[in-house]
Amino acid sequence: MTKPIIEVKNLAKNFGKNPVLKDITEQVNPGQVIVIIGPSGSGKSTFLRCLNLLEQPTSGEVDFSGENLTTLDTKRVNELREQMGMVFQSFNLFPNMSVLENIKLAPMKVKHMADDAATKLAHELLQQVNLDDHADAFPASLSGGQAQRVAIARALAMDPKVMLFDEPTSALDPEMVGEVLNVMQELANQGMTMVVVTHEMGFAKSVADQVWFMADGFIQESNTPDAFFSNPQTERAQDFLSKILM
Amino acid sequence: MKKRLVLFFALLLTLVTGFTAMTTTANAATDNSLTKIEKKGTLVMGTSPDYPPYEFQATVHGKSQVVGMDVAVGKKIAKDLGVKLVVKSMSFDSLLVALQTGKVDMVISGMNPTPARRKNVDFSHTYYQGGYSIVINKSDKGIYKDKDSFVGKTIGAQTGSTMYNESKKQTSGTTVKGMTSVSDLILALQSHKIQGVAMEKPSAQAYVANNKELAAIPSNFNLSASDTSASVAFAKGSTALVNKANKSVDQIKRENLVNKQYLPAAGKYLKTNTVNTSMFHYWKAFLTGIEYTLIITVCSVFFGFILGVLLSLARMAKGGVFKTALRWLATAYVEFIRGTPMMVQVMFVYFGLGLIVNLPALTSGIIAISLNSGAYVAEYIRGGINSVDNGRTEAARSLGMSSGTTMRYVILPQALKNIWPSLGNEFITLIKDSSIVSIIGVSELIFQSNIVRSDTYRGVAPIAVIMVLYFILTFTASRILNYFERRMQHD
């Protein structure tokens, strides 16, 4: 059996006195695509942000490649974050830089890549997300779908081992959802390990290796998409699935 | 909150005690006054050159310089000492402070050796015995006879001068208005803000001779000899230097050099001076003013910005004891600077820091204004940083960038764009506020205009000229800033 790349042990997170994550123990294996679904406010995003320590867990452990992130110093955490790309709901592109500069910044400033090498890499990644003709555009001139594809390319520029997606299509107009999901699907086909928080059930069904159903701060069910969607075990999951149109 | 207050006052106390301690040490120095000058080879004379014929600015061989009978006295003393005379101009108020803090070696500025002044400085023998007159508008001749005719009216006098104090003491029912320069007072007189100006007799004669609308009347102040005589002031305790200077002064007195040589010479400068009072004639003076105003502003903006960035980062530092202390210090600094007038800060840097290192006036001015501007810029930057969407920080951090790299490449450029209009405002304010350093004698626009005013006896024209010049400067600056603002606009 392969060693898991991410291992979460008894993870809990409180915001003040409000417990958001209660006791989560799960693992992600290399090459796996995990889709986390569940009702709003169930803690999906918080869980994802605990994986690269954008949120500091209240208790429990987050292991990445065998190292417990919660015990490491800032420098090592920064190094491990390079290996976990993250894509946000609101894109979070740097508005003062062109598309190309957005992608080049981290490889140059963190990995100290030479300027021409970074430019070459950025163009390759832009081709991969079908946006090479927008290399010199500024984020404000992009559509939501284009911006999100740039954000994916930017994360990929650090050559990550895992990609974390935090509701990547929730802020998009419906006609743009497809172009982003296509890029993600392609990425999954190439064998990228992915953890995706989404409301796109179609994507979950067709791309996920594993579906985690989250509610009330717990992962209630973990199953293959086929099994989960056709035969949910918990009442909570049955209730959730009955409420969404499929 | 209470804790912070305690910290703040502790800081203040340290500052004040430190300053007082420095002053004491400076005063307690032994008398090496004479050897120091001889070793240095120069004798620095402080004076307020807006008081013809005692001292005033005149164009000699195409170069603007301070002339007058006091300068002649200073030259004589320096010559007898075998050293070179250096004349340093500043406002009358600042002269004695400059002497005490070692900015100048002596003060010759028509200064009366009053008992109050004697407490703080040493005086030479009297080199000139004058008296007071009151200058009035010629149209008012006949209304005013002497100091007692001004009941219910206003008399003006130079702030910090003997005339000012005596006018207050010896009149009743008369308002006494103090202004820093005599040219301002004359202007106030001509625009009927005040009805008379009390000044030394020779000065009064010079003003009347050069301005047909003015007349002089006797003051009839009841005065002791020390109130009407002029002496050279030296730092307290420099007996050796005073004794040496007294020899020169005694000779001046004995041979009546002031009346025979110095005053007629000064009179000549006054005459040549009034030949051409057109503002174009003084374009060089204004150009120098613009040059210094720009030097001060640009340097202060540069250093102020660097200081502002550091302060804003310190103010946002969170974490251990060290970072908390840093944050408190930065906060205390910003509050203190914003809570005290810039003019006081300029004087503190020039005279206060001057006790430790002898900084030239221009450097002191730049330091003071940079320190001041830094505090304001820090607040703008802090606001700018807070205005950058936290999502961008998270995106940068998720890419493995450290907090420092994130700050430098992601947050600050965006913050800078957001606060650019405020920074531009600060820059334009600085162009105008740099005028404050005129009080320590930096020859920026205001200072230069004062010189032109006392030079030409024209009150309004130089003010109008610098008003236009300031506007050209600020307007050009704001156009340039707007250009860069547009260039940064990507959304």
XYZ file of C-alpha atoms in Angstrom:
737
model
C 0.000 0.000 0.000
C 1.279 3.465 -0.874
C 2.028 5.926 1.858
C -0.650 8.676 2.186
C 0.537 12.154 1.153
C -1.850 13.935 3.512
C -2.863 12.460 6.830
C -5.262 14.213 9.163
C -5.500 12.972 12.732
C -8.169 14.084 15.199
C -8.301 17.515 13.644
C -10.458 20.088 15.454
C -10.882 23.798 14.890
C -12.779 26.352 16.930
C -13.499 29.930 15.970
C -13.680 31.473 19.399
C -16.036 29.244 21.307
C -17.696 28.002 18.170
C -16.467 24.530 17.121
C -16.325 24.258 13.326
C -14.336 21.060 12.919
C -14.864 18.540 15.653
C -12.807 15.408 15.200
C -11.603 14.516 11.720
C -9.273 11.667 10.838
C -8.738 11.013 7.132
C -6.028 10.485 4.605
C -5.297 11.294 0.960
C -3.152 8.988 -1.157
C -0.970 10.183 -4.046
C -2.944 10.462 -7.276
C -6.292 10.449 -5.531
C -8.987 12.982 -6.330
C -11.047 13.712 -3.241
C -14.230 15.765 -3.558
C -15.679 17.200 -0.373
C -19.358 18.026 -0.479
C -21.863 19.029 2.137
C -24.226 21.800 3.212
C -23.040 25.384 3.643
C -21.376 26.087 6.964
C -20.448 22.479 7.511
C -16.735 23.341 7.732
C -15.570 22.197 4.266
C -13.550 25.306 3.502
C -12.109 25.505 6.985
C -11.002 21.888 6.683
C -9.306 22.572 3.348
C -7.562 25.654 4.754
C -6.290 23.623 7.694
C -4.474 21.357 5.225
C -1.975 24.080 4.263
C -2.235 25.882 7.589
C -3.977 28.990 6.302
C -6.048 28.161 9.377
C -4.200 27.025 12.475
C -5.923 23.899 13.850
C -7.054 24.104 17.463
C -5.971 20.546 18.089
C -5.001 17.432 16.155
C -2.413 16.828 13.490
C -2.011 17.555 9.795
C 0.768 15.476 8.247
C 2.100 16.286 4.804
C 4.566 13.753 3.337
C 5.029 12.439 6.846
C 5.772 15.803 8.459
C 3.387 17.203 11.056
C 2.711 20.758 9.866
C 1.394 21.958 13.215
C 4.766 21.439 14.873
C 7.018 22.915 12.178
C 8.569 26.382 12.125
C 7.360 29.024 9.674
C 10.208 28.459 7.246
C 9.493 24.749 6.843
C 5.758 25.400 6.578
C 6.478 27.844 3.739
C 8.544 25.168 1.994
C 5.790 22.584 2.315
C 3.171 25.075 1.138
C 5.033 25.298 -2.170
C 4.055 21.680 -2.689
C 0.355 22.343 -2.052
C -1.185 24.585 -4.674
C -4.396 26.298 -3.691
C -7.193 27.734 -5.803
C -9.688 30.080 -4.172
C -13.322 30.838 -4.780
C -12.515 34.512 -5.446
C -9.413 33.816 -7.617
C -7.220 36.183 -5.575
C -5.047 37.147 -8.512
C -2.622 40.014 -7.870
C -4.394 42.942 -9.560
C -1.262 45.031 -10.019
C 0.453 42.429 -12.193
C -0.212 41.044 -15.629
C -1.309 37.427 -16.077
C 2.248 36.427 -16.907
C 3.688 38.234 -13.884
C 1.091 36.626 -11.627
C 2.380 33.213 -12.632
C 6.073 34.120 -12.610
C 6.175 35.828 -9.215
C 6.344 32.828 -6.886
C 8.766 30.711 -8.987
C 11.103 33.709 -9.196
C 10.863 34.975 -5.638
C 10.553 31.644 -3.831
C 12.392 29.207 -6.064
C 14.727 31.881 -7.472
C 14.041 30.754 -11.001
C 15.671 32.862 -13.723
C 13.434 35.349 -15.495
C 13.465 33.676 -18.920
C 12.921 30.215 -17.436
C 9.940 31.539 -15.472
C 8.548 33.207 -18.588
C 8.850 29.977 -20.523
C 7.161 28.017 -17.742
C 4.356 30.575 -17.499
C 3.647 30.365 -21.232
C 3.543 26.561 -21.073
C 1.073 26.651 -18.202
C -1.048 29.258 -19.945
C -1.211 27.006 -22.990
C -2.328 24.203 -20.726
C -5.277 26.328 -19.518
C -5.875 27.738 -23.043
C -5.053 31.331 -22.138
C -1.687 31.998 -23.714
C -3.167 34.835 -25.765
C -4.008 36.660 -22.526
C -0.474 36.598 -21.109
C -0.157 40.393 -21.012
C -3.673 41.154 -19.841
C -4.356 42.425 -16.350
C -6.685 40.476 -14.040
C -9.360 43.165 -14.090
C -9.915 42.609 -17.811
C -10.475 38.838 -17.484
C -13.783 37.028 -17.151
C -14.317 34.946 -14.031
C -13.602 31.724 -15.867
C -10.399 33.101 -17.354
C -9.261 34.477 -13.993
C -9.793 31.131 -12.323
C -7.828 29.316 -15.019
C -4.965 31.786 -14.510
C -5.174 31.091 -10.770
C -4.840 27.371 -11.485
C -1.841 28.002 -13.736
C -0.307 30.180 -11.032
C -0.629 27.393 -8.465
C 0.767 24.833 -10.910
C 3.828 27.007 -11.503
C 5.247 25.882 -8.184
C 5.050 22.266 -9.395
C 2.911 21.138 -6.448
C 2.311 17.557 -5.367
C -1.237 18.320 -4.289
C -3.800 20.843 -5.482
C -6.422 22.192 -3.088
C -9.553 23.707 -4.650
C -11.832 25.803 -2.448
C -15.155 26.068 -4.315
C -13.385 27.096 -7.536
C -16.599 27.549 -9.553
C -18.939 29.068 -6.968
C -18.217 32.667 -7.952
C -18.565 32.029 -11.688
C -21.385 32.684 -14.098
C -22.939 29.332 -15.108
C -21.600 29.413 -18.664
C -18.033 29.673 -17.371
C -18.156 26.761 -14.973
C -17.444 24.274 -17.721
C -14.122 25.733 -18.872
C -12.737 25.630 -15.326
C -13.998 22.100 -14.650
C -12.438 20.936 -17.917
C -9.040 22.189 -16.822
C -9.483 20.455 -13.476
C -10.560 17.226 -15.136
C -7.496 17.331 -17.377
C -5.328 17.828 -14.333
C -6.918 14.812 -12.654
C -6.338 12.736 -15.800
C -2.643 13.625 -15.596
C -2.544 12.042 -12.151
C -2.527 15.155 -9.951
C -3.546 14.569 -6.352
C -6.490 16.868 -5.692
C -8.729 17.840 -2.810
C -11.758 19.717 -4.106
C -14.485 21.442 -2.154
C -17.363 21.973 -4.580
C -21.082 21.993 -5.171
C -20.661 20.532 -8.675
C -22.145 17.098 -8.215
C -21.498 16.209 -11.848
C -17.785 16.798 -11.348
C -17.843 14.739 -8.149
C -19.525 11.858 -9.934
C -17.285 11.758 -12.956
C -13.867 12.751 -11.624
C -13.673 11.891 -7.915
C -12.049 8.730 -6.630
C -13.548 9.352 -3.273
C -16.362 11.563 -1.996
C -16.258 12.903 1.541
C -19.585 14.104 2.829
C -19.161 16.697 5.533
C -21.764 18.034 7.949
C -21.737 19.545 11.432
C -17.959 19.530 11.659
C -17.549 15.818 10.946
C -16.902 13.782 7.836
C -20.094 11.760 7.945
C -19.437 9.504 4.968
C -16.437 8.591 2.850
C -17.175 6.477 -0.195
C -16.745 6.089 -3.946
C -18.963 8.482 -5.885
C -21.068 5.616 -7.295
C -21.787 4.184 -3.891
C -22.334 7.554 -2.284
C -24.725 8.990 -4.832
C -26.731 5.823 -5.382
C -26.797 4.603 -1.849
C -25.995 7.196 0.843
C -25.634 5.566 4.246
C -26.423 8.355 6.684
C -29.671 10.138 7.098
C -27.825 13.466 6.878
C -26.460 12.562 3.422
C -29.776 11.280 2.202
C -31.413 14.499 3.331
C -28.708 16.593 1.592
C -28.925 14.686 -1.684
C -32.695 14.864 -1.748
C -32.530 18.651 -1.565
C -30.220 19.217 -4.532
C -31.383 18.850 -8.102
C -29.409 16.293 -10.032
C -4.923 51.728 27.424
C -3.580 52.765 30.822
C -0.404 50.794 30.226
C 0.118 52.565 26.944
C -0.272 55.943 28.586
C 2.349 55.053 31.180
C 4.711 53.959 28.433
C 4.067 57.137 26.522
C 4.851 59.387 29.442
C 7.900 57.372 30.359
C 9.179 57.979 26.843
C 8.426 61.673 27.073
C 10.203 61.937 30.411
C 13.291 60.232 29.034
C 13.376 62.682 26.161
C 13.013 65.735 28.340
C 15.524 64.650 30.987
C 17.979 63.678 28.301
C 17.654 67.077 26.712
C 18.044 68.970 29.986
C 21.094 66.923 30.867
C 22.668 67.776 27.523
C 22.054 71.485 28.028
C 23.711 71.400 31.436
C 26.806 69.638 30.178
C 27.170 72.151 27.397
C 27.031 75.051 29.840
C 29.458 73.512 32.287
C 32.277 73.458 29.750
C 35.448 75.201 30.815
C 36.507 78.458 29.236
C 38.413 77.457 26.139
C 36.339 79.948 24.135
C 39.224 81.961 22.772
C 41.556 79.063 21.907
C 38.677 77.277 20.225
C 38.057 80.178 17.849
C 41.748 80.609 17.117
C 42.099 76.945 16.401
C 39.024 76.943 14.172
C 40.195 80.026 12.270
C 36.627 81.294 11.849
C 34.324 83.388 13.970
C 30.661 82.679 13.307
C 28.387 85.652 13.808
C 24.642 85.170 14.131
C 22.376 87.976 12.994
C 18.861 88.703 11.820
C 19.411 90.620 8.570
C 16.172 92.562 8.382
C 17.176 95.532 10.456
C 18.832 98.205 8.359
C 21.218 99.858 8.864
C 22.376 97.425 11.580
C 22.212 94.438 9.274
C 20.404 93.709 6.063
C 20.734 91.845 2.839
C 22.209 93.693 -0.106
C 23.428 92.782 -3.541
C 27.169 93.384 -3.691
C 28.915 92.686 -6.984
C 25.924 90.684 -8.119
C 25.966 88.523 -4.999
C 23.481 88.718 -2.193
C 25.120 89.132 1.205
C 24.556 90.489 4.667
C 25.904 93.989 5.200
C 25.436 96.782 7.705
C 27.200 98.344 10.647
C 26.944 95.228 12.802
C 28.706 93.220 10.124
C 31.442 95.842 10.103
C 31.748 95.471 13.886
C 31.918 91.695 13.490
C 34.601 92.022 10.822
C 36.650 94.261 13.071
C 36.472 91.772 15.959
C 37.382 88.876 13.685
C 40.238 90.794 12.158
C 41.647 91.685 15.572
C 41.428 87.986 16.504
C 43.206 87.058 13.298
C 40.351 84.837 12.077
C 37.784 84.900 9.280
C 34.239 86.129 9.891
C 31.335 83.906 8.857
C 27.852 85.450 8.941
C 24.917 83.190 9.690
C 21.393 84.523 9.209
C 18.406 83.482 11.274
C 15.353 84.969 12.918
C 15.928 87.265 15.886
C 14.093 84.888 18.229
C 16.493 82.075 17.412
C 19.715 84.045 17.887
C 20.327 83.491 21.581
C 19.359 79.841 21.377
C 21.827 79.450 18.530
C 24.473 81.036 20.725
C 23.719 78.761 23.678
C 23.737 75.659 21.524
C 26.985 76.574 19.829
C 25.527 77.170 16.380
C 27.174 80.589 16.378
C 30.124 82.022 18.321
C 28.656 85.467 18.837
C 25.530 87.458 18.117
C 25.654 90.995 16.751
C 22.172 92.055 15.857
C 21.525 95.424 17.390
C 21.023 93.544 20.627
C 20.576 95.427 23.875
C 22.408 93.991 26.888
C 19.381 93.821 29.188
C 19.670 92.256 32.656
C 17.363 89.425 31.603
C 19.614 88.527 28.669
C 22.699 88.848 30.850
C 21.457 85.881 32.848
C 21.916 83.641 29.831
C 24.745 85.144 27.800
C 27.797 87.340 28.269
C 27.912 90.770 26.654
C 30.807 92.852 25.410
C 31.043 96.550 26.131
C 28.602 98.729 24.250
C 29.652 99.490 20.695
C 26.798 101.805 19.866
C 24.458 103.987 21.880
C 21.179 104.513 20.116
C 17.653 105.391 21.068
C 14.153 104.556 19.979
C 11.898 106.113 17.435
C 8.435 105.224 16.359
C 7.772 104.932 12.652
C 4.299 105.977 11.536
C 2.513 106.592 8.273
C 3.269 110.080 7.008
C -0.472 110.756 6.662
C -0.800 110.282 10.429
C 1.821 112.893 11.237
C 0.269 115.345 13.641
C -1.986 112.701 15.185
C 0.810 110.907 16.988
C 3.472 112.733 18.995
C 5.203 109.985 20.967
C 4.534 106.648 22.719
C 1.679 108.117 24.757
C -0.392 109.112 21.725
C -1.341 105.521 20.927
C -4.103 104.991 23.512
C -6.628 102.583 22.071
C -4.294 101.973 19.132
C -1.675 99.357 18.333
C 2.105 99.649 18.316
C 4.230 96.985 16.703
C 7.703 95.796 17.680
C 10.026 92.924 16.821
C 9.228 89.889 18.986
C 11.889 89.235 21.591
C 13.345 92.723 21.257
C 13.790 95.298 23.970
C 11.387 97.619 22.166
C 8.694 95.023 22.469
C 9.112 94.654 26.212
C 9.436 98.373 26.844
C 6.428 99.183 24.691
C 4.418 96.778 26.813
C 5.715 98.196 30.081
C 5.639 101.881 29.328
C 2.324 102.356 27.574
C -1.153 101.998 28.964
C -4.273 101.396 26.961
C -2.103 100.570 23.956
C -1.977 97.159 22.329
C 1.522 95.949 21.523
C 1.788 93.625 18.572
C 4.884 91.490 18.129
C 6.120 90.207 14.775
C 9.295 88.353 13.870
C 10.654 90.717 11.260
C 10.693 94.453 10.924
C 9.669 94.258 7.291
C 6.461 92.509 8.382
C 5.856 95.287 10.860
C 6.317 97.971 8.234
C 3.923 96.116 5.991
C 1.390 95.935 8.827
C 1.863 99.648 9.374
C 1.262 100.492 5.727
C -1.844 98.354 5.602
C -3.038 100.090 8.795
C -3.112 96.956 10.907
C -0.968 98.840 13.380
C -0.460 102.556 13.847
C 3.228 102.698 14.784
C 6.378 100.613 14.872
C 8.892 101.045 17.673
C 12.477 100.495 16.544
C 16.016 101.751 16.984
C 16.637 105.262 15.772
C 19.074 104.384 12.953
C 16.688 101.769 11.616
C 13.822 104.198 11.731
C 15.867 106.731 9.833
C 16.774 104.175 7.208
C 13.154 103.158 6.676
C 11.952 106.740 6.467
C 14.744 107.659 4.061
C 13.774 104.804 1.780
C 10.017 105.083 1.939
C 8.320 108.413 1.293
C 5.079 107.328 2.938
C 6.688 106.853 6.333
C 7.687 109.304 9.043
C 9.542 108.952 12.324
C 8.546 110.468 15.653
C 10.463 110.378 18.948
C 9.418 107.602 21.274
C 10.133 109.312 24.606
C 10.543 105.965 26.294
C 12.111 106.224 29.705
C 15.169 104.093 29.216
C 18.339 103.101 30.953
C 21.591 103.083 29.059
C 21.518 99.276 28.746
C 18.189 99.437 26.976
C 19.392 101.698 24.203
C 22.896 100.419 23.716
C 23.975 97.658 21.418
C 26.466 94.987 22.485
C 27.958 91.792 21.147
C 26.606 88.648 22.834
C 28.770 85.611 23.582
C 28.028 82.268 25.180
C 27.941 82.332 28.976
C 31.341 81.764 30.523
C 33.468 82.656 27.501
C 35.298 85.388 29.409
C 38.522 85.107 27.439
C 36.722 85.699 24.170
C 34.692 88.595 25.617
C 37.808 90.291 26.962
C 39.503 90.050 23.617
C 36.416 91.360 21.793
C 36.158 94.244 24.276
C 39.489 95.536 23.065
C 38.083 95.834 19.539
C 34.846 97.326 20.820
C 36.671 99.881 22.930
C 38.676 100.922 19.909
C 35.484 101.277 17.862
C 34.038 103.487 20.582
C 37.213 105.500 21.057
C 37.632 106.250 17.397
C 33.875 106.659 16.829
C 34.119 104.178 13.964
C 30.388 103.467 13.867
C 29.369 107.004 13.057
C 32.438 107.810 11.011
C 32.777 104.733 8.873
C 30.249 101.939 9.468
C 26.985 103.861 9.227
C 27.936 105.827 6.104
C 29.067 102.593 4.441
C 25.801 100.911 5.320
C 23.940 103.913 3.997
C 25.599 103.478 0.636
C 24.329 99.905 0.371
C 20.877 101.126 1.300
C 20.947 103.658 -1.519
C 22.179 101.281 -4.200
C 19.668 98.832 -2.926
C 16.629 100.933 -3.587
C 17.583 101.793 -7.133
C 15.934 98.749 -8.588
C 13.171 97.214 -6.532
C 11.568 95.327 -9.378
C 10.902 91.681 -8.499
C 12.635 90.557 -11.706
C 15.810 92.127 -10.409
C 15.694 89.520 -7.612
C 15.085 86.441 -9.737
C 18.279 84.882 -8.432
C 17.093 85.149 -4.848
C 13.807 83.500 -5.725
C 15.579 80.817 -7.729
C 17.725 79.967 -4.716
C 14.529 79.793 -2.688
C 12.930 77.356 -5.137
C 16.104 75.277 -5.205
C 16.198 74.869 -1.424
C 12.468 74.339 -1.118
C 12.746 71.515 -3.645
C 15.857 70.004 -2.024
C 14.136 69.949 1.357
C 10.886 68.568 -0.001
C 12.348 65.845 -2.195
C 14.817 64.640 0.459
C 12.141 64.710 3.153
C 9.663 62.809 1.005
C 12.297 60.166 0.266
C 13.474 59.635 3.844
C 10.003 60.194 5.232
C 8.651 57.431 3.011
C 11.324 54.934 4.084
C 10.732 55.824 7.713
C 6.991 55.580 7.152
C 7.240 52.061 5.721
C 9.377 50.905 8.658
C 7.086 52.562 11.183
C 3.937 51.127 9.649
C 5.437 47.623 9.674
C 6.516 48.123 13.287
C 3.031 49.300 14.154
C 1.557 46.112 12.741
C 4.104 43.767 14.322
C 2.432 41.064 16.351
C 3.960 38.299 18.376
C 6.552 38.112 21.141
C 7.721 40.669 23.661
C 10.148 42.241 21.200
C 7.517 42.790 18.536
C 5.042 44.158 21.069
C 7.645 46.606 22.349
C 8.389 47.615 18.773
C 4.718 48.193 18.125
C 4.332 50.353 21.219
C 7.414 52.370 20.388
C 6.229 53.017 16.848
C 2.760 53.958 18.086
C 4.212 56.301 20.708
C 6.439 57.899 18.063
C 3.586 58.460 15.630
C 1.331 59.885 18.325
C 4.067 62.145 19.663
C 5.050 63.528 16.277
C 1.466 64.085 15.226
C 0.746 65.756 18.550
C 3.486 68.388 18.427
C 3.887 71.296 15.988
C 6.364 70.843 13.169
C 7.919 74.183 13.966
C 8.842 72.980 17.458
C 10.280 69.785 15.983
C 12.431 71.765 13.565
C 13.790 73.915 16.373
C 14.337 70.868 18.574
C 16.351 69.088 15.915
C 18.431 72.135 15.052
C 19.120 73.397 18.555
C 18.550 70.227 20.587
C 20.391 67.674 18.497
C 22.890 70.443 17.802
C 24.215 69.909 21.314
C 25.478 66.466 20.355
C 26.335 66.876 16.695
C 26.693 70.202 14.966
C 24.304 69.821 12.064
C 23.946 72.516 9.427
C 20.554 74.175 9.262
C 19.643 72.530 5.949
C 20.428 69.029 7.234
C 18.537 69.715 10.453
C 15.568 70.918 8.456
C 15.555 67.822 6.265
C 15.900 65.542 9.294
C 13.101 67.259 11.182
C 10.701 67.270 8.251
C 11.539 63.655 7.359
C 10.889 62.602 10.957
C 7.619 64.477 10.870
C 6.518 63.235 7.475
C 7.429 59.639 8.392
C 4.806 59.624 11.119
C 2.063 60.702 8.748
C 3.188 58.457 5.908
C 3.242 55.519 8.354
C -0.451 56.023 9.011
C -1.264 56.232 5.307
C 0.672 53.056 4.597
C -0.922 51.222 7.497
C -4.315 52.163 6.115
C -3.189 51.113 2.638
C -1.961 47.728 3.814
C -5.166 47.113 5.698
C -7.130 47.961 2.577
C -5.530 45.157 0.538
C -7.871 42.171 0.330
C -6.707 39.438 2.702
C -7.354 36.884 -0.053
C -4.275 38.149 -1.920
C -2.136 37.537 1.142
C -3.533 34.033 1.443
C -2.913 33.354 -2.227
C 0.701 34.466 -1.877
C 1.242 32.471 1.294
C -0.329 29.373 -0.279
C 2.331 29.633 -2.990
C 5.011 29.275 -0.336
C 5.948 32.961 -0.143
C 7.148 34.131 3.265
C 5.353 36.983 5.016
C 8.212 39.339 4.100
C 8.189 38.427 0.400
C 4.399 38.671 0.375
C 4.559 42.116 1.949
C 7.174 43.382 -0.474
C 5.913 42.023 -3.779
C 2.187 41.600 -3.273
C 0.847 43.781 -0.477
C 2.965 46.941 -0.607
C 2.603 47.571 -4.366
C -1.153 47.334 -4.058
C -1.194 49.380 -0.860
C 0.934 52.002 -2.578
C -1.547 52.271 -5.394
C -4.434 52.647 -2.952
C -2.739 55.360 -0.935
C -1.123 57.183 -3.845
C -3.555 60.125 -3.675
C -2.891 60.524 0.061
C 0.858 60.303 -0.481
C 0.598 62.897 -3.218
C -1.255 65.124 -0.804
C 1.531 64.666 1.709
C 4.103 65.616 -0.917
C 2.253 68.788 -1.809
C 1.763 69.628 1.854
C 5.495 69.185 2.356
C 6.321 71.639 -0.424
C 4.328 74.188 1.522
C 5.348 73.104 5.025
C 9.026 73.192 4.176
C 8.655 76.940 4.661
C 8.876 76.324 8.393
C 12.631 75.764 8.204
C 13.028 79.452 7.351
C 13.089 80.051 11.117
C 16.441 78.320 11.400
C 17.827 80.272 8.485
C 17.582 77.851 5.562
C 17.331 79.953 2.454
C 14.163 78.452 1.045
C 11.386 80.472 -0.576
C 9.917 82.162 2.499
C 13.324 83.062 3.830
C 14.354 84.468 0.473
C 11.171 86.469 0.153
C 11.796 87.995 3.580
C 15.215 89.029 2.409
C 13.808 90.573 -0.730
C 11.217 92.362 1.344
C 13.732 93.927 3.711
C 15.955 94.628 0.739
C 13.392 96.476 -1.336
C 11.172 97.856 1.416
C 8.309 96.412 -0.581
C 5.979 94.373 1.543
C 3.403 92.801 -0.751
C 5.153 92.183 -4.046
C 7.559 89.459 -2.816
C 4.682 87.670 -1.076
C 2.706 87.725 -4.309
C 5.712 86.373 -6.185
C 6.280 83.427 -3.852
C 2.579 82.705 -3.777
C 2.682 82.243 -7.533
C 5.923 80.269 -7.294
C 4.496 77.928 -4.638
C 1.452 77.389 -6.774
C 3.544 76.557 -9.837
C 5.511 74.054 -7.754
C 2.494 72.364 -6.217
C 0.485 72.352 -9.413
C 3.341 70.798 -11.385
C 3.837 68.230 -8.637
C 0.173 67.272 -8.639
C 0.171 66.889 -12.452
C 3.170 64.557 -12.245
C 1.554 62.558 -9.445
C -1.655 62.231 -11.444
C 0.318 60.878 -14.376
C 1.761 58.100 -12.230
C -1.613 57.439 -10.669
C -3.073 56.801 -14.111
C -0.164 54.535 -14.988
C -0.848 52.374 -11.947
C -4.524 52.061 -12.807
C -5.137 48.475 -13.913
C -8.714 48.096 -12.837
